[in-house]
Short mmCIF file of C-alpha atoms and ligand atoms in Angstrom, two decimals:
data_model
loop_
_atom_site.label_atom_id
_atom_site.label_comp_id
_atom_site.label_asym_id
_atom_site.label_seq_id
_atom_site.Cartn_x
_atom_site.Cartn_y
_atom_site.Cartn_z
CA GLU R 202 20.72 29.33 -12.61
CA LYS R 203 17.71 27.60 -14.17
CA GLY R 204 19.69 26.32 -16.89
CA THR R 205 17.37 24.68 -19.53
CA TYR R 206 14.53 24.70 -17.02
CA ALA R 207 11.50 26.93 -17.34
CA HIS R 208 11.03 27.10 -13.71
CA PHE R 209 12.99 26.42 -10.51
CA MET R 210 10.49 24.15 -9.27
CA LEU R 211 10.63 21.74 -12.02
CA LYS R 212 14.40 21.94 -11.65
CA GLU R 213 14.12 21.21 -7.88
CA ILE R 214 11.83 18.24 -8.48
CA ASP R 215 14.47 16.65 -10.90
CA GLU R 216 17.31 17.32 -8.35
CA GLN R 217 15.75 14.83 -5.74
CA PRO R 218 17.39 11.81 -6.69
CA ILE R 219 20.83 13.68 -6.57
CA VAL R 220 19.82 14.90 -3.08
CA MET R 221 19.09 11.37 -1.89
CA ARG R 222 22.49 10.29 -2.95
CA LYS R 223 24.16 13.29 -1.39
CA ILE R 224 22.35 12.41 1.82
CA ILE R 225 23.37 8.83 1.72
CA GLN R 226 27.06 9.97 1.28
CA LYS R 227 26.83 12.57 3.78
CA TYR R 228 25.41 10.44 6.52
CA GLN R 229 27.65 7.27 6.35
CA ASP R 230 31.08 6.85 7.86
CA GLU R 231 34.07 4.95 6.26
CA HIS R 232 32.46 1.52 7.20
CA GLY R 233 29.24 2.40 5.33
CA GLU R 234 27.42 2.88 8.73
CA ILE R 235 25.14 5.73 9.57
CA GLN R 236 27.06 8.42 11.35
CA LEU R 237 25.15 10.57 13.76
CA GLU R 238 27.34 12.95 15.89
CA ASP R 239 27.86 11.77 19.38
CA ASP R 240 25.86 14.59 20.96
CA VAL R 241 22.84 14.04 18.69
CA ARG R 242 22.92 10.35 19.45
CA GLN R 243 23.08 10.91 23.07
CA ALA R 244 20.14 13.55 22.93
CA MET R 245 18.00 11.07 21.06
CA THR R 246 18.79 8.09 23.22
CA GLN R 247 18.21 9.97 26.41
CA ALA R 248 14.75 11.64 25.30
CA ASP R 249 11.69 9.73 26.49
CA ARG R 250 9.52 11.72 23.91
CA ILE R 251 10.34 13.51 20.89
CA TYR R 252 8.30 16.70 19.97
CA ILE R 253 8.48 17.56 16.36
CA ILE R 254 7.59 21.16 15.57
CA ALA R 255 7.16 22.63 12.07
CA ALA R 256 5.03 24.41 9.46
CA GLY R 257 3.52 23.73 6.17
CA THR R 258 5.52 21.23 4.00
CA SER R 259 7.96 20.62 6.70
CA TYR R 260 5.22 19.71 9.16
CA HIS R 261 4.12 17.04 6.71
CA ALA R 262 7.51 15.57 6.53
CA GLY R 263 7.44 15.45 10.34
CA LEU R 264 4.23 13.41 10.07
CA VAL R 265 6.39 10.90 8.02
CA GLY R 266 9.33 11.12 10.34
CA LYS R 267 7.27 10.19 13.48
CA GLN R 268 6.66 6.86 11.87
CA PHE R 269 10.35 6.28 11.31
CA ILE R 270 11.29 7.31 14.99
CA GLU R 271 8.51 5.34 16.54
CA LYS R 272 8.74 2.24 14.34
CA LEU R 273 12.58 2.06 14.10
CA ALA R 274 13.92 3.59 17.27
CA GLN R 275 10.81 3.04 19.52
CA VAL R 276 10.59 6.56 20.85
CA PRO R 277 7.17 8.17 21.19
CA VAL R 278 6.78 11.23 18.88
CA GLU R 279 4.31 14.06 18.80
CA VAL R 280 4.03 16.33 15.70
CA HIS R 281 2.98 19.90 16.09
CA ILE R 282 2.26 22.69 13.82
CA SER R 283 4.39 25.49 15.20
CA SER R 284 1.92 28.26 15.21
CA GLU R 285 -0.49 26.23 17.23
CA PHE R 286 1.93 24.84 19.84
CA SER R 287 2.28 28.05 21.79
CA TYR R 288 -1.41 28.06 22.57
CA ASN R 289 -1.94 24.41 22.95
CA MET R 290 1.31 23.32 24.56
CA PRO R 291 0.75 19.68 25.37
CA LEU R 292 1.59 18.04 28.80
CA LEU R 293 5.47 17.46 28.37
CA SER R 294 7.11 14.32 29.17
CA GLU R 295 10.11 14.35 31.76
CA LYS R 296 12.89 14.29 29.31
CA PRO R 297 11.53 15.71 26.03
CA LEU R 298 13.79 16.72 23.14
CA PHE R 299 12.53 19.24 20.56
CA VAL R 300 13.10 18.60 16.91
CA PHE R 301 12.59 21.54 14.66
CA ILE R 302 12.18 20.93 10.81
CA SER R 303 12.71 23.88 8.66
CA GLN R 304 14.05 24.29 5.35
CA SER R 305 14.73 28.00 5.75
CA GLY R 306 15.66 27.82 9.43
CA GLU R 307 13.91 31.25 9.63
CA THR R 308 10.25 30.39 10.20
CA ALA R 309 9.12 32.73 13.05
CA ASP R 310 6.37 30.51 14.20
CA SER R 311 8.89 27.54 14.71
CA ARG R 312 11.42 29.83 16.24
CA SER R 313 8.98 31.21 18.93
CA VAL R 314 8.52 27.64 20.01
CA LEU R 315 12.28 27.11 20.17
CA VAL R 316 12.62 30.30 22.44
CA LYS R 317 9.85 28.96 24.78
CA THR R 318 11.04 25.52 25.09
CA LYS R 319 14.69 26.58 25.53
CA ALA R 320 13.25 29.02 28.38
CA LEU R 321 12.08 25.92 29.85
CA GLY R 322 15.47 24.21 29.74
CA HIS R 323 14.72 21.63 27.02
CA LYS R 324 17.25 20.67 24.43
CA ALA R 325 16.65 21.25 20.76
CA LEU R 326 17.64 19.76 17.44
CA THR R 327 17.07 21.54 14.25
CA ILE R 328 16.79 19.85 10.79
CA THR R 329 17.37 22.52 8.20
CA ASN R 330 18.76 23.20 4.64
CA VAL R 331 20.58 26.20 6.01
CA PRO R 332 23.11 25.49 8.62
CA GLY R 333 23.81 29.19 9.46
CA SER R 334 20.16 29.99 9.93
CA THR R 335 18.51 31.35 13.01
CA LEU R 336 16.91 27.94 14.03
CA SER R 337 20.16 26.27 13.62
CA ARG R 338 22.14 28.71 15.53
CA GLU R 339 19.75 28.83 18.38
CA ALA R 340 19.33 25.07 18.81
CA ASP R 341 21.71 22.67 20.49
CA TYR R 342 22.19 20.46 17.43
CA THR R 343 21.65 20.63 13.74
CA LEU R 344 21.38 18.15 10.95
CA HIS R 345 21.84 19.52 7.57
CA LEU R 346 19.55 18.49 4.69
CA HIS R 347 22.30 18.88 1.82
CA ALA R 348 19.30 19.73 -0.54
CA GLY R 349 21.08 22.69 -2.09
CA PRO R 350 19.37 25.93 -2.46
CA GLU R 351 15.63 25.74 -2.87
CA ILE R 352 14.46 28.89 -4.90
CA ALA R 353 10.86 28.07 -5.94
CA VAL R 354 8.52 29.04 -3.16
CA ALA R 355 6.71 25.64 -3.21
CA SER R 356 8.98 23.17 -1.39
CA THR R 357 9.74 19.97 -3.06
CA LYS R 358 13.44 18.54 -2.63
CA ALA R 359 13.56 20.04 0.97
CA TYR R 360 10.52 17.78 1.78
CA THR R 361 12.11 14.56 0.55
CA ALA R 362 15.53 15.70 2.11
CA GLN R 363 13.70 16.07 5.41
CA ILE R 364 12.28 12.69 5.14
CA ALA R 365 15.24 10.90 4.19
CA VAL R 366 17.36 12.59 7.06
CA LEU R 367 14.50 11.71 9.56
CA ALA R 368 14.73 8.13 8.46
CA LEU R 369 18.53 8.18 9.02
CA LEU R 370 18.06 9.92 12.38
CA ALA R 371 15.64 7.22 13.34
CA VAL R 372 18.06 4.38 12.18
CA GLY R 373 20.92 6.01 13.98
CA THR R 374 19.04 6.30 17.27
CA ALA R 375 17.84 2.64 16.78
CA LYS R 376 21.54 1.50 16.45
CA ALA R 377 22.58 3.50 19.58
CA LYS R 378 19.88 1.75 21.36
CA CYS R 379 21.29 -1.65 19.98
CA LEU R 380 17.79 -2.42 18.51
CA HIS R 381 17.87 -4.89 15.85
CA LEU R 382 16.60 -3.65 12.53
CA HIS R 383 15.60 -5.51 9.32
CA PHE R 384 16.16 -2.18 7.40
CA ASP R 385 19.21 -0.87 5.71
CA PRO R 386 18.41 2.63 5.09
CA LEU R 387 21.29 3.39 2.84
CA LYS R 388 20.47 0.62 0.43
CA GLU R 389 16.84 1.41 0.65
CA LEU R 390 17.46 5.17 0.00
CA ALA R 391 19.47 4.31 -3.15
CA ILE R 392 16.56 2.29 -4.51
CA VAL R 393 14.34 5.37 -3.71
CA ALA R 394 16.87 7.48 -5.77
CA SER R 395 16.56 5.12 -8.89
CA ALA R 396 12.75 5.18 -8.51
CA MET R 397 12.77 8.93 -8.31
CA GLU R 398 14.70 9.09 -11.48
CA SER R 399 12.23 6.84 -13.37
CA LEU R 400 9.40 9.00 -12.15
CA THR R 401 11.02 12.21 -13.24
CA ASP R 402 11.73 10.67 -16.68
CA GLN R 403 8.03 10.16 -17.08
CA LYS R 404 6.84 13.74 -16.93
CA GLU R 405 4.49 13.55 -20.05
CA ALA R 406 2.29 11.08 -17.98
CA PHE R 407 1.72 13.49 -15.13
CA GLU R 408 1.28 16.40 -17.67
CA GLN R 409 -1.40 14.62 -19.27
CA LEU R 410 -3.01 13.54 -15.94
CA ALA R 411 -2.87 17.06 -14.73
CA LYS R 412 -4.43 18.38 -17.73
CA ASP R 413 -7.42 15.70 -17.43
CA LEU R 414 -7.99 16.41 -13.74
CA PHE R 415 -7.18 19.95 -13.08
CA SER R 416 -7.65 22.38 -16.22
CA THR R 417 -10.79 23.77 -15.23
CA THR R 418 -11.70 22.59 -11.82
CA ARG R 419 -12.26 24.77 -8.84
CA ASN R 420 -11.46 22.16 -6.32
CA ALA R 421 -9.81 18.80 -5.84
CA PHE R 422 -9.43 15.92 -3.40
CA PHE R 423 -6.54 13.81 -2.44
CA ILE R 424 -7.09 10.61 -0.29
CA GLY R 425 -5.04 8.18 1.23
CA ARG R 426 -4.51 6.06 4.43
CA GLY R 427 -1.55 5.40 6.60
CA ASN R 428 1.74 6.73 5.10
CA ASP R 429 -0.46 7.85 2.06
CA TYR R 430 -2.54 10.08 4.19
CA PHE R 431 0.51 12.13 5.08
CA VAL R 432 1.59 12.50 1.36
CA VAL R 433 -2.05 13.36 0.26
CA GLN R 434 -1.88 16.34 2.87
CA GLU R 435 1.27 17.43 1.15
CA ALA R 436 -0.20 16.90 -2.26
CA ALA R 437 -3.04 19.11 -1.54
CA LEU R 438 -0.86 22.08 -0.08
CA LYS R 439 1.14 21.90 -3.28
CA LEU R 440 -1.78 22.20 -5.48
CA LYS R 441 -3.38 24.94 -3.38
CA GLU R 442 -0.35 27.09 -3.16
CA ILE R 443 0.69 27.30 -6.82
CA SER R 444 -2.41 26.53 -8.89
CA TYR R 445 -5.05 28.19 -6.47
CA ILE R 446 -7.26 25.05 -6.75
CA GLN R 447 -9.15 24.71 -3.51
CA ALA R 448 -7.56 21.21 -2.59
CA GLU R 449 -7.97 19.01 0.64
CA GLY R 450 -6.06 15.75 1.64
CA PHE R 451 -8.18 13.44 3.50
CA ALA R 452 -7.85 10.16 5.38
CA GLY R 453 -9.78 7.79 3.12
CA GLY R 454 -11.72 6.50 6.05
CA GLU R 455 -12.90 9.93 7.09
CA LEU R 456 -14.53 10.73 3.70
CA LYS R 457 -18.03 9.15 4.79
CA HIS R 458 -17.88 11.23 7.92
CA GLY R 459 -18.91 14.52 6.01
CA THR R 460 -16.51 15.29 3.23
CA ILE R 461 -18.04 12.87 0.86
CA ALA R 462 -21.00 15.41 0.52
CA LEU R 463 -18.58 17.65 -1.46
CA ILE R 464 -18.18 15.28 -4.28
CA GLU R 465 -20.06 16.13 -7.56
CA ASP R 466 -19.84 15.17 -11.14
CA ASP R 467 -16.28 15.40 -12.22
CA THR R 468 -14.87 16.46 -8.99
CA PRO R 469 -11.31 15.26 -9.09
CA VAL R 470 -10.11 12.94 -6.75
CA VAL R 471 -6.53 11.49 -6.50
CA ALA R 472 -5.97 8.38 -4.33
CA ILE R 473 -2.47 7.16 -3.38
CA SER R 474 -2.16 3.51 -2.57
CA THR R 475 1.29 2.19 -1.48
CA GLN R 476 0.63 0.21 1.60
CA GLU R 477 -0.57 -3.41 1.39
CA ASN R 478 -2.66 -3.24 4.57
CA VAL R 479 -4.82 -0.44 3.30
CA ASN R 480 -4.93 -1.06 -0.50
CA LEU R 481 -8.25 -2.73 -0.49
CA SER R 482 -10.02 -0.15 1.79
CA ILE R 483 -8.60 2.82 -0.12
CA ARG R 484 -9.85 1.43 -3.23
CA GLY R 485 -13.23 1.02 -1.73
CA ASN R 486 -13.21 4.84 -0.89
CA VAL R 487 -12.43 5.40 -4.55
CA GLN R 488 -15.51 3.41 -5.50
CA GLU R 489 -17.58 5.35 -3.10
CA VAL R 490 -16.63 8.69 -4.69
CA VAL R 491 -16.89 7.51 -8.27
CA ALA R 492 -20.28 6.29 -7.50
CA ARG R 493 -21.11 9.98 -6.69
CA GLY R 494 -19.59 11.16 -9.99
CA ALA R 495 -15.91 11.89 -9.11
CA LYS R 496 -13.40 11.77 -11.64
CA ALA R 497 -10.71 9.52 -9.89
CA ALA R 498 -7.13 8.54 -10.44
CA ILE R 499 -5.37 6.09 -8.57
CA VAL R 500 -1.46 6.13 -8.04
CA SER R 501 -0.52 2.80 -6.66
CA MET R 502 2.73 0.94 -5.90
CA LYS R 503 4.07 -1.95 -7.89
CA GLY R 504 2.63 -5.04 -6.60
CA LEU R 505 -0.61 -3.38 -5.40
CA GLU R 506 -1.89 -2.18 -8.82
CA LYS R 507 -4.89 -2.79 -10.81
CA ASP R 508 -5.24 -2.26 -14.65
CA SER R 509 -7.40 0.79 -14.31
CA ASP R 510 -4.72 2.83 -12.08
CA ALA R 511 -3.55 6.04 -13.58
CA PHE R 512 -0.07 5.47 -12.55
CA VAL R 513 2.00 2.48 -11.14
CA LEU R 514 5.05 3.76 -8.85
CA PRO R 515 8.24 1.63 -8.85
CA LYS R 516 8.49 -0.57 -5.69
CA VAL R 517 10.56 0.72 -2.71
CA HIS R 518 10.43 -0.27 1.06
CA GLU R 519 7.13 0.32 2.56
CA LEU R 520 8.48 2.79 5.10
CA LEU R 521 9.87 5.10 2.39
CA THR R 522 6.87 5.28 -0.05
CA PRO R 523 6.21 8.97 0.71
CA LEU R 524 9.62 9.67 -1.16
CA VAL R 525 8.33 8.37 -4.27
CA SER R 526 4.61 8.74 -4.17
CA VAL R 527 5.09 12.63 -3.75
CA ILE R 528 6.88 13.05 -6.90
CA PRO R 529 3.72 12.51 -9.12
CA MET R 530 2.05 14.87 -6.76
CA GLN R 531 4.71 17.61 -7.09
CA LEU R 532 4.49 16.97 -10.81
CA LEU R 533 0.65 17.21 -11.00
CA SER R 534 0.85 20.43 -9.17
CA TYR R 535 3.37 21.83 -11.43
CA TYR R 536 1.59 21.17 -14.48
CA ALA R 537 -1.85 22.30 -13.08
CA ALA R 538 -0.30 25.65 -12.29
CA LEU R 539 1.39 25.76 -15.66
CA HIS R 540 -1.73 24.99 -17.66
CA ARG R 541 -3.66 27.56 -15.81
CA ASP R 542 -1.06 30.14 -16.32
CA CYS R 543 0.06 30.63 -12.75
CA ASP R 544 3.38 31.97 -11.58
CA VAL R 545 4.79 28.82 -10.70
CA ASP R 546 7.87 29.94 -8.88
CA LYS R 547 6.32 32.75 -7.22
CA PRO R 548 2.80 32.28 -6.29
CA ARG R 549 0.44 35.11 -5.23
CA ASN R 550 0.51 35.98 -1.49
CA LEU R 551 3.40 33.66 -0.61
CA ALA R 552 6.94 34.18 0.64
CA LYS R 553 9.79 31.58 0.60
CA SER R 554 10.41 32.01 4.33
CA VAL R 555 7.83 33.37 6.72
CA THR R 556 9.61 35.30 9.14
CA VAL R 557 6.68 36.78 10.98
CA GLU R 558 4.33 35.02 13.30
C1 LIG B 894 5.06 24.85 1.13
C2 LIG B 894 6.13 25.72 1.88
C3 LIG B 894 5.64 26.14 3.25
C4 LIG B 894 6.91 25.91 4.09
C5 LIG B 894 6.62 26.44 5.51
C6 LIG B 894 7.64 26.14 6.44
O1 LIG B 894 5.59 24.54 -0.26
O2 LIG B 894 7.16 25.97 1.28
O3 LIG B 894 4.54 25.40 3.70
O4 LIG B 894 7.09 24.49 4.25
O5 LIG B 894 6.34 27.91 5.30
O6 LIG B 894 8.96 26.65 6.03
P1 LIG B 894 10.30 26.30 6.51
O7 LIG B 894 10.39 24.79 6.23
O8 LIG B 894 11.42 27.05 6.10
O9 LIG B 894 10.29 26.43 7.92
#
């Protein structure tokens, strides 16, 4: 099943452009328009607030999804970690819609929220890679990720599929509300697919960077602002779970409020900069950590780059940058784990789907 690949994780990283194209194909009608089913469209347009509920990587995709739904469809969104939601249930709006994001569709923490919110009479939409799964069966509506089976414990292609489907959900909702958009998601996702391909074709660069940064370190930091902040949280989770390096993803501006105390000589810090409005400020944060001895690497987007950057990403629409900036992060984690002789596909203490609360 792995074919020529040493690990499922690498195979699944490489499959991401194919998954993007599959989603483009599955979510458009014969006129090349985004096609949401009537009941999903109705649920989305009737909701006065969306509550996204998810765990781990799916939660990180939800953070990006909130941006699409608020910016494109103009519906307020809250994103919650499923295991926390039950204790800290927020004050709900009058017409909430619950959106569960779950690759497996079996995550018990998320299901427990579904059971509770259903009992309150609220509707639920599940976005999942497994249509027959518990969360899909028990929700009112399902959107399919079409990512194909994800075998490696560390989620990669499901994350990017979740983000792509959330973008299409937002656009479908915006269209149903007759909002005028300057954003053609199918065209932009096709550009993303090509950009992903060019990144997965440059694995040596990330293998080398992983060696330089993570061969012996005990800890690592990832920093970003705005959309990049969401991706650095995912980057840190990826690195933690398969290489066992203590890693944290921080908002660049938050460093000075405490975290910067942890920076020592040679502490690896990876910064992502894909957004014009934060490019200067995140670079300022990098200077601050470098002044304290950090070994920093900046991954920037074409048009925002400086000569000293470790890697420049091909340009994509500014809303969709997480889909490309995450690829180097996935590859860095993969090679870090590989060089440290870790079991990439089956990290210690982890299961592919977490069916206990
Ligand atoms: C990380 C990872 C986990 C899952 C989380 C939720 O690589 O795989 O953090 O994302 O357990 O799983 P699903 O999406 O199946 O609900």
